[in-house]
Amino acid sequence: MNKPDRVLREIARRVMKTRPLAAPTAAAAAEAMELSCGDLYRILETVMGRDGLQALIGRAIQITAREYPWLATVQSGTSADCPVSGLAEAAGRLGVAEASEGYAALLASIIWLLMTFIGEDLTLRFVRHAWPNVSLSKLSEDSST
């Protein structure tokens, strides 16, 4: 797998859907992304450290911004509540669907990079711990597509 695939994006969409939007806006989708990413960040911080996570998230932003250029202004951060900054500002006047899709792509890139660096099994353990209510059943079966 050379880049995040459709299965990882579907997993990311499922994760973000666990965060009900207060309103159907790009800003609300950004908040869902912040909360979702924060869940994973808090789990990985003790394993990878802040510097490692900042580098991983920074790379995920670069990868995702190729397809969603509006994400290029997003920055990796150090807050345990939200390891990225500028999400709502980056979406600007986008619709909720387009913003949500970009955020899901970013989350999928983070998961994909983790899989690349630490392997699928360990990544899945962390992902399951971060988002226990999200079905990941197809991830193992289809991640090679």
Short mmCIF file of C-alpha atoms in Angstrom, two decimals:
data_model
loop_
_atom_site.label_atom_id
_atom_site.label_comp_id
_atom_site.label_asym_id
_atom_site.label_seq_id
_atom_site.Cartn_x
_atom_site.Cartn_y
_atom_site.Cartn_z
CA MET A 1 0.00 0.00 0.00
CA ASN A 2 1.69 3.23 -1.18
CA LYS A 3 -0.87 5.66 0.24
CA PRO A 4 -3.97 5.57 2.40
CA ASP A 5 -6.55 3.41 0.68
CA ARG A 6 -10.32 3.47 0.55
CA VAL A 7 -10.65 1.15 3.56
CA LEU A 8 -8.61 3.46 5.78
CA ARG A 9 -10.72 6.39 4.63
CA GLU A 10 -13.86 4.47 5.46
CA ILE A 11 -12.50 3.74 8.94
CA ALA A 12 -11.70 7.45 9.35
CA ARG A 13 -15.23 8.39 8.22
CA ARG A 14 -16.66 5.97 10.79
CA VAL A 15 -14.51 7.48 13.52
CA MET A 16 -15.62 11.00 12.67
CA LYS A 17 -19.28 9.98 12.53
CA THR A 18 -19.06 8.98 16.18
CA ARG A 19 -18.78 12.71 16.87
CA PRO A 20 -22.20 14.20 16.13
CA LEU A 21 -21.94 17.62 14.52
CA ALA A 22 -23.47 20.43 16.55
CA ALA A 23 -24.39 22.06 13.24
CA PRO A 24 -23.84 21.05 9.61
CA THR A 25 -20.80 23.29 9.10
CA ALA A 26 -17.15 22.89 8.20
CA ALA A 27 -16.25 24.31 11.63
CA ALA A 28 -18.27 21.57 13.35
CA ALA A 29 -16.55 18.95 11.15
CA ALA A 30 -13.20 20.44 12.23
CA GLU A 31 -14.21 19.98 15.86
CA ALA A 32 -15.11 16.33 15.17
CA MET A 33 -11.66 15.86 13.61
CA GLU A 34 -9.96 17.54 16.57
CA LEU A 35 -11.73 15.27 19.05
CA SER A 36 -11.10 12.14 17.00
CA CYS A 37 -7.44 12.89 16.44
CA GLY A 38 -7.00 13.81 20.10
CA ASP A 39 -8.21 10.35 21.14
CA LEU A 40 -5.45 8.68 19.15
CA TYR A 41 -2.84 11.27 20.09
CA ARG A 42 -3.30 10.70 23.83
CA ILE A 43 -2.74 6.98 23.39
CA LEU A 44 0.29 7.32 21.14
CA GLU A 45 1.98 10.13 23.04
CA THR A 46 3.46 7.81 25.67
CA VAL A 47 4.74 5.40 23.01
CA MET A 48 6.04 7.79 20.35
CA GLY A 49 6.56 11.01 22.28
CA ARG A 50 5.40 14.45 21.23
CA ASP A 51 8.21 15.04 18.75
CA GLY A 52 7.56 11.75 16.97
CA LEU A 53 3.85 12.42 16.79
CA GLN A 54 4.37 15.97 15.54
CA ALA A 55 6.57 14.63 12.76
CA LEU A 56 4.04 11.92 11.88
CA ILE A 57 1.12 14.35 11.82
CA GLY A 58 3.15 16.89 9.85
CA ARG A 59 3.89 14.26 7.22
CA ALA A 60 0.23 13.19 7.14
CA ILE A 61 -0.74 16.82 6.49
CA GLN A 62 1.73 17.01 3.59
CA ILE A 63 0.41 13.80 2.06
CA THR A 64 -3.22 14.79 2.41
CA ALA A 65 -2.69 18.34 1.15
CA ARG A 66 -1.76 16.91 -2.26
CA GLU A 67 -5.39 15.93 -2.73
CA TYR A 68 -6.91 18.60 -0.48
CA PRO A 69 -4.72 21.70 -0.95
CA TRP A 70 -6.78 23.69 1.54
CA LEU A 71 -5.25 21.51 4.30
CA ALA A 72 -1.73 22.83 3.58
CA THR A 73 -2.16 25.55 6.22
CA VAL A 74 -2.93 23.06 8.99
CA GLN A 75 -0.08 22.56 11.47
CA SER A 76 0.80 19.73 13.82
CA GLY A 77 0.68 20.84 17.45
CA THR A 78 1.38 19.58 20.93
CA SER A 79 -1.94 19.93 22.72
CA ALA A 80 -3.29 16.65 24.06
CA ASP A 81 -6.79 17.86 23.25
CA CYS A 82 -5.97 18.55 19.63
CA PRO A 83 -2.65 17.65 18.01
CA VAL A 84 -3.42 19.80 14.97
CA SER A 85 -4.17 23.49 14.67
CA GLY A 86 -5.90 25.55 12.04
CA LEU A 87 -8.45 22.94 10.94
CA ALA A 88 -11.50 25.22 11.01
CA GLU A 89 -9.60 28.10 9.45
CA ALA A 90 -8.28 25.86 6.67
CA ALA A 91 -11.77 24.77 5.67
CA GLY A 92 -12.82 28.39 5.34
CA ARG A 93 -16.01 28.53 3.35
CA LEU A 94 -16.09 24.88 2.31
CA GLY A 95 -19.24 22.88 2.73
CA VAL A 96 -19.50 20.33 5.50
CA ALA A 97 -19.25 17.36 3.10
CA GLU A 98 -16.04 18.58 1.45
CA ALA A 99 -14.45 19.55 4.76
CA SER A 100 -15.42 16.22 6.36
CA GLU A 101 -13.94 14.30 3.45
CA GLY A 102 -10.66 16.20 3.74
CA TYR A 103 -10.52 15.59 7.48
CA ALA A 104 -11.25 11.88 6.98
CA ALA A 105 -8.43 11.75 4.43
CA LEU A 106 -6.09 13.36 6.97
CA LEU A 107 -7.07 10.90 9.68
CA ALA A 108 -6.61 8.03 7.21
CA SER A 109 -3.12 9.35 6.39
CA ILE A 110 -2.21 9.36 10.07
CA ILE A 111 -3.39 5.75 10.44
CA TRP A 112 -1.58 4.72 7.23
CA LEU A 113 1.68 6.26 8.39
CA LEU A 114 1.37 4.45 11.70
CA MET A 115 0.84 1.19 9.84
CA THR A 116 3.90 1.93 7.72
CA PHE A 117 6.14 2.68 10.69
CA ILE A 118 4.97 0.29 13.42
CA GLY A 119 3.00 -2.33 11.50
CA GLU A 120 -0.66 -3.13 11.05
CA ASP A 121 -1.12 -5.28 14.17
CA LEU A 122 0.23 -2.71 16.61
CA THR A 123 -1.54 0.14 14.82
CA LEU A 124 -4.84 -1.72 15.05
CA ARG A 125 -4.36 -2.18 18.79
CA PHE A 126 -3.85 1.55 19.25
CA VAL A 127 -6.74 2.41 16.94
CA ARG A 128 -9.08 0.02 18.75
CA HIS A 129 -8.06 1.50 22.07
CA ALA A 130 -8.59 5.07 20.84
CA TRP A 131 -11.95 4.37 19.20
CA PRO A 132 -13.44 1.25 20.84
CA ASN A 133 -16.93 1.83 19.41
CA VAL A 134 -15.79 1.97 15.77
CA SER A 135 -15.94 -1.18 13.66
CA LEU A 136 -12.57 -1.97 12.11
CA SER A 137 -13.48 -5.38 10.75
CA LYS A 138 -12.73 -4.62 7.09
CA LEU A 139 -9.35 -3.03 7.80
CA SER A 140 -7.46 -6.30 8.07
CA GLU A 141 -9.25 -7.94 5.14
CA ASP A 142 -8.98 -5.16 2.56
CA SER A 143 -5.99 -2.98 3.43
CA SER A 144 -3.93 -4.41 0.57
CA THR A 145 -6.21 -2.92 -2.11
#
